[in-house]
Amino acid sequence: MKKTWWKESVVYQIYPRSFFDTDGDGFGDLNGVRAKLDYLQELGVDMIWLCPVYKSPNIDNGYDVSDYQAIMDEMGTMEDFDRLLDDIHSRGMKIMMDLVLNHTSDQHPWFLESKSSRDNPKRDWYVWRDKPTNWESIFGGPAWTYDPKTSQYYFHLFSKSQVDLNWENAELRRAIYDMILWWLEKGIDGFRVDAINHLKKDYTDMPNPEGLNYVAAWEKMTNVQGIQELLEELRRETFGRYDVVTVGEANSIRAHEIGEWISEEEGKFNMIFHLEAHEEAWSEESVGGVDVDDLRIVLDRWQRSTQGIAWNALYLENHDRPRTVSTWGNDRELWRESATALACMYFFMQGTPFIYQGQEIGMTNAPFDDIDLYRDIETKNMYRYNRQKGVPHVDLMKTLQKISRDHARTPMQWNFGANAGFTGGKPWIPLNPNFNWLNVTAQQPDPQSVLSFYKKMVQLRKQHEALIYGSTHLTFLECPYVYAYTREYGQERYLVVSHLDNDTCSWWSPEEGQLLLSNYARHIDGKLQPYEARVYLLT
Ligand code: TEU
């Protein structure tokens, strides 16, 4: 495959409101990101992905943009952003922005105009209908909201404050392209493009045999026929003209479809985030482990389908998922071991690894036992709609403790001080109380810590080209809980082994191999210990 800077990069995802607060309002800010660049550089990351920092009423934490070309008050100013950009670049690092193109906030001036009258020139920039379809929105409830002023319904795939843009309208598309070009001209290095498989919809009713109020309408709102033409125009008019990297977030795309999405030949993006591993290998009801067989099937399918054609975006966590050490791993007795074994499993595959803030210190799900401790709109809606359907409060609290998006959004745990050093004020969401032992300061000096393991992984990947460009082959399939693969490149072969289980298993280490990395200080002959992980150079 062509060698490219972004293939050789490691990306760190920042959820800025929960990263570091410098002005005491309890809300992380751009200066907070700037203040922690030393930390990120020491970790070895090359690029930062910044979740939305645009002006926003924050109904969905910035994924409801009311001005694409301004910074939200809580985060700082455009001058702060420019300083951050300069600092990042002067360190030889890069930055990628989140780009929310499917919808805007209902407070965006475009929507305020659009809703002002039926004959407003921007009426058609959004989707208005006399009669709504029977679809359910992704955050629960109907996907259409009635606006009494003009007596029509507007469409929203997510919350009713996130109004879907009408991508069929050429004028709207032009306005979006101009906005993107403005950011590209500023000198940013890439985009993570939000919910991009949803740009086109087929607005017709879903079958409704059970007579539900609203019906989930996936096949009518994702990857709909004709979307590739829209994406191609987007690419051609914007990113395609710059040396930047793009990652589309595409929740329903499968490995066999990648050609038109991300192949070097005809792809519209450089990579996509798919959710398949999270959907297939872990059932939200069965916390306490991942199905290693399913994980192998899904991830290997992506590794093989992309071989020689396209590039993967590798990730374990993001701001929309609970913490993997709590879901796929064992955050109690084998917290350190399982956090590092999961890390080793995904980090050395073909693709660009993404690390989500806090993942590198093994942050866990929060023990929130009261609905008032949660902040996320999806979580709150899920609670509300299920209570209305009669699901008991206790059952819902148990579910939320496993799956809420807020588990990934509690403040970054920097040190032992008040609020883990995140803020001098009152944090916008409570901290996970385990910061009294789980934090950056505790892990920095410890060579066996999760943080030190991440640093070693990043360095290892930089030192060995095979771990970047090599082909991937599953191995040790006879060991049921071992995720193992080789990377092969020219004459070189590497072996990556992660034992994802609470017990010890028999195993035979390669006789002619040099051990490059391990998460255990002592090894047992013929065995892999619980959540033991190793990387070998095979000779
Ligand atoms: O998520 C889009 C997406 O694919 C969601 O369906 C996602 O699967 C869901 O959040 C899981 O609970 C993006 C952002 O990452 C998310 O934070 C936003 O809430 C959403 O878009 C709307 O902008």
mmCIF file of C-alpha atoms in Angstrom, residues 216-377:
data_model
loop_
_atom_site.group_PDB
_atom_site.id
_atom_site.type_symbol
_atom_site.label_atom_id
_atom_site.label_comp_id
_atom_site.label_asym_id
_atom_site.label_seq_id
_atom_site.Cartn_x
_atom_site.Cartn_y
_atom_site.Cartn_z
ATOM 1 C CA ALA A 216 -36.868 2.001 13.824
ATOM 2 C CA ALA A 217 -36.113 2.768 10.195
ATOM 3 C CA TRP A 218 -32.488 1.812 9.633
ATOM 4 C CA GLU A 219 -32.818 0.623 6.052
ATOM 5 C CA LYS A 220 -34.457 3.917 5.071
ATOM 6 C CA MET A 221 -31.900 6.219 6.636
ATOM 7 C CA THR A 222 -28.522 4.591 6.258
ATOM 8 C CA ASN A 223 -26.474 3.911 3.156
ATOM 9 C CA VAL A 224 -29.473 4.736 0.958
ATOM 10 C CA GLN A 225 -29.049 4.384 -2.814
ATOM 11 C CA GLY A 226 -27.494 7.577 -4.205
ATOM 12 C CA ILE A 227 -25.488 8.508 -1.109
ATOM 13 C CA GLN A 228 -22.164 7.815 -2.841
ATOM 14 C CA GLU A 229 -22.829 10.566 -5.396
ATOM 15 C CA LEU A 230 -23.364 13.028 -2.559
ATOM 16 C CA LEU A 231 -20.210 11.885 -0.786
ATOM 17 C CA GLU A 232 -18.191 12.068 -3.982
ATOM 18 C CA GLU A 233 -19.225 15.669 -4.542
ATOM 19 C CA LEU A 234 -18.390 16.481 -0.923
ATOM 20 C CA ARG A 235 -14.936 14.952 -1.313
ATOM 21 C CA ARG A 236 -14.265 16.590 -4.660
ATOM 22 C CA GLU A 237 -15.327 20.061 -3.538
ATOM 23 C CA THR A 238 -13.529 20.004 -0.186
ATOM 24 C CA PHE A 239 -11.068 17.482 1.367
ATOM 25 C CA GLY A 240 -10.074 16.051 -1.990
ATOM 26 C CA ARG A 241 -8.147 19.259 -2.673
ATOM 27 C CA TYR A 242 -5.954 19.122 0.427
ATOM 28 C CA ASP A 243 -3.408 16.774 1.996
ATOM 29 C CA VAL A 244 -5.630 15.959 4.948
ATOM 30 C CA VAL A 245 -7.021 12.798 6.474
ATOM 31 C CA THR A 246 -10.722 11.940 6.716
ATOM 32 C CA VAL A 247 -12.479 9.358 8.821
ATOM 33 C CA GLY A 248 -16.181 8.882 8.257
ATOM 34 C CA GLU A 249 -18.248 7.636 11.156
ATOM 35 C CA ALA A 250 -20.503 5.096 9.483
ATOM 36 C CA ASN A 251 -22.366 2.991 11.987
ATOM 37 C CA SER A 252 -23.954 0.412 9.707
ATOM 38 C CA ILE A 253 -21.344 -0.191 7.024
ATOM 39 C CA ARG A 254 -20.035 -3.739 6.636
ATOM 40 C CA ALA A 255 -16.647 -4.971 5.440
ATOM 41 C CA HIS A 256 -17.932 -6.080 2.011
ATOM 42 C CA GLU A 257 -19.098 -2.531 1.265
ATOM 43 C CA ILE A 258 -15.817 -0.725 1.815
ATOM 44 C CA GLY A 259 -14.858 -0.357 -1.843
ATOM 45 C CA GLU A 260 -16.963 2.719 -2.505
ATOM 46 C CA TRP A 261 -16.419 4.080 1.012
ATOM 47 C CA ILE A 262 -12.676 3.884 1.627
ATOM 48 C CA SER A 263 -10.764 2.049 -1.079
ATOM 49 C CA GLU A 264 -7.734 3.968 -2.346
ATOM 50 C CA GLU A 265 -9.249 3.703 -5.804
ATOM 51 C CA GLU A 266 -12.823 4.946 -5.365
ATOM 52 C CA GLY A 267 -13.262 5.719 -1.646
ATOM 53 C CA LYS A 268 -14.682 9.020 -0.450
ATOM 54 C CA PHE A 269 -12.874 8.882 2.908
ATOM 55 C CA ASN A 270 -9.502 7.541 4.017
ATOM 56 C CA MET A 271 -10.996 5.413 6.770
ATOM 57 C CA ILE A 272 -14.300 4.713 8.443
ATOM 58 C CA PHE A 273 -15.302 3.977 11.986
ATOM 59 C CA HIS A 274 -17.597 0.977 11.910
ATOM 60 C CA LEU A 275 -19.390 -0.335 14.978
ATOM 61 C CA GLU A 276 -19.504 -3.956 13.979
ATOM 62 C CA ALA A 277 -17.143 -5.332 16.608
ATOM 63 C CA HIS A 278 -19.025 -3.563 19.361
ATOM 64 C CA GLU A 279 -22.354 -4.756 18.008
ATOM 65 C CA GLU A 280 -21.399 -8.359 17.272
ATOM 66 C CA ALA A 281 -18.834 -9.346 19.873
ATOM 67 C CA TRP A 282 -20.416 -7.994 23.006
ATOM 68 C CA SER A 283 -24.011 -8.149 23.998
ATOM 69 C CA GLU A 284 -24.996 -5.223 26.165
ATOM 70 C CA GLU A 285 -26.759 -7.632 28.494
ATOM 71 C CA SER A 286 -23.702 -9.767 29.103
ATOM 72 C CA VAL A 287 -21.169 -7.519 30.750
ATOM 73 C CA GLY A 288 -18.017 -9.263 31.878
ATOM 74 C CA GLY A 289 -16.487 -10.405 28.706
ATOM 75 C CA VAL A 290 -16.224 -10.269 25.020
ATOM 76 C CA ASP A 291 -16.918 -13.161 22.699
ATOM 77 C CA VAL A 292 -13.433 -13.757 21.325
ATOM 78 C CA ASP A 293 -14.734 -15.933 18.470
ATOM 79 C CA ASP A 294 -17.092 -13.223 17.268
ATOM 80 C CA LEU A 295 -14.405 -10.612 17.692
ATOM 81 C CA ARG A 296 -12.014 -12.645 15.549
ATOM 82 C CA ILE A 297 -14.643 -13.144 12.867
ATOM 83 C CA VAL A 298 -15.553 -9.462 12.633
ATOM 84 C CA LEU A 299 -12.117 -7.882 12.939
ATOM 85 C CA ASP A 300 -10.424 -10.428 10.711
ATOM 86 C CA ARG A 301 -13.053 -9.831 8.041
ATOM 87 C CA TRP A 302 -12.118 -6.136 8.087
ATOM 88 C CA GLN A 303 -8.399 -6.910 8.081
ATOM 89 C CA ARG A 304 -8.751 -9.207 5.070
ATOM 90 C CA SER A 305 -11.164 -7.016 3.134
ATOM 91 C CA THR A 306 -8.892 -4.002 3.414
ATOM 92 C CA GLN A 307 -5.691 -5.896 2.577
ATOM 93 C CA GLY A 308 -3.917 -4.033 -0.218
ATOM 94 C CA ILE A 309 -6.990 -1.898 -0.917
ATOM 95 C CA ALA A 310 -7.898 0.263 2.039
ATOM 96 C CA TRP A 311 -6.962 1.298 5.558
ATOM 97 C CA ASN A 312 -8.648 0.621 8.906
ATOM 98 C CA ALA A 313 -9.476 3.002 11.743
ATOM 99 C CA LEU A 314 -8.636 0.951 14.848
ATOM 100 C CA TYR A 315 -10.376 1.820 18.087
ATOM 101 C CA LEU A 316 -11.588 0.301 21.323
ATOM 102 C CA GLU A 317 -13.354 3.274 22.855
ATOM 103 C CA ASN A 318 -14.920 6.596 22.005
ATOM 104 C CA HIS A 319 -17.307 9.095 23.565
ATOM 105 C CA ASP A 320 -20.357 7.013 22.544
ATOM 106 C CA ARG A 321 -19.412 3.753 24.267
ATOM 107 C CA PRO A 322 -18.979 2.605 27.840
ATOM 108 C CA ARG A 323 -15.386 1.855 28.929
ATOM 109 C CA THR A 324 -14.030 -1.392 27.464
ATOM 110 C CA VAL A 325 -12.153 -2.475 30.578
ATOM 111 C CA SER A 326 -15.593 -2.573 32.249
ATOM 112 C CA THR A 327 -17.451 -4.245 29.384
ATOM 113 C CA TRP A 328 -15.013 -6.443 27.445
ATOM 114 C CA GLY A 329 -12.538 -6.814 30.303
ATOM 115 C CA ASN A 330 -12.538 -7.295 34.062
ATOM 116 C CA ASP A 331 -12.376 -3.953 35.853
ATOM 117 C CA ARG A 332 -12.178 -5.580 39.280
ATOM 118 C CA GLU A 333 -9.551 -8.268 40.004
ATOM 119 C CA LEU A 334 -7.787 -8.011 36.649
ATOM 120 C CA TRP A 335 -8.191 -4.360 35.853
ATOM 121 C CA ARG A 336 -4.585 -3.627 34.819
ATOM 122 C CA GLU A 337 -4.147 -6.922 33.013
ATOM 123 C CA SER A 338 -7.383 -6.712 31.043
ATOM 124 C CA ALA A 339 -6.929 -3.026 30.123
ATOM 125 C CA THR A 340 -3.490 -3.799 28.671
ATOM 126 C CA ALA A 341 -4.487 -7.087 26.983
ATOM 127 C CA LEU A 342 -7.383 -5.396 25.178
ATOM 128 C CA ALA A 343 -5.026 -2.602 24.188
ATOM 129 C CA CYS A 344 -2.499 -5.026 22.731
ATOM 130 C CA MET A 345 -5.247 -6.869 20.850
ATOM 131 C CA TYR A 346 -6.364 -3.943 18.702
ATOM 132 C CA PHE A 347 -3.326 -1.690 18.573
ATOM 133 C CA PHE A 348 -1.076 -3.669 16.203
ATOM 134 C CA MET A 349 -3.576 -4.526 13.496
ATOM 135 C CA GLN A 350 -3.477 -2.963 10.035
ATOM 136 C CA GLY A 351 -4.858 0.543 10.442
ATOM 137 C CA THR A 352 -4.408 3.807 12.290
ATOM 138 C CA PRO A 353 -4.884 3.333 16.046
ATOM 139 C CA PHE A 354 -7.096 5.775 17.915
ATOM 140 C CA ILE A 355 -6.843 6.142 21.703
ATOM 141 C CA TYR A 356 -9.801 7.707 23.484
ATOM 142 C CA GLN A 357 -8.949 9.999 26.410
ATOM 143 C CA GLY A 358 -8.633 8.045 29.651
ATOM 144 C CA GLN A 359 -8.349 4.713 27.838
ATOM 145 C CA GLU A 360 -4.571 4.972 28.205
ATOM 146 C CA ILE A 361 -4.938 4.883 32.000
ATOM 147 C CA GLY A 362 -7.668 2.234 31.992
ATOM 148 C CA MET A 363 -10.556 4.456 33.102
ATOM 149 C CA THR A 364 -13.664 2.454 34.034
ATOM 150 C CA ASN A 365 -17.442 2.841 33.938
ATOM 151 C CA ALA A 366 -18.811 5.141 36.630
ATOM 152 C CA PRO A 367 -20.913 3.693 39.472
ATOM 153 C CA PHE A 368 -23.746 6.215 38.909
ATOM 154 C CA ASP A 369 -26.812 4.871 40.728
ATOM 155 C CA ASP A 370 -29.133 7.845 40.317
ATOM 156 C CA ILE A 371 -30.581 9.114 37.036
ATOM 157 C CA ASP A 372 -29.725 12.665 38.127
ATOM 158 C CA LEU A 373 -26.022 11.871 37.971
ATOM 159 C CA TYR A 374 -26.268 11.253 34.229
ATOM 160 C CA ARG A 375 -26.105 14.075 31.678
ATOM 161 C CA ASP A 376 -26.367 12.452 28.243
ATOM 162 C CA ILE A 377 -29.529 13.155 26.260
#
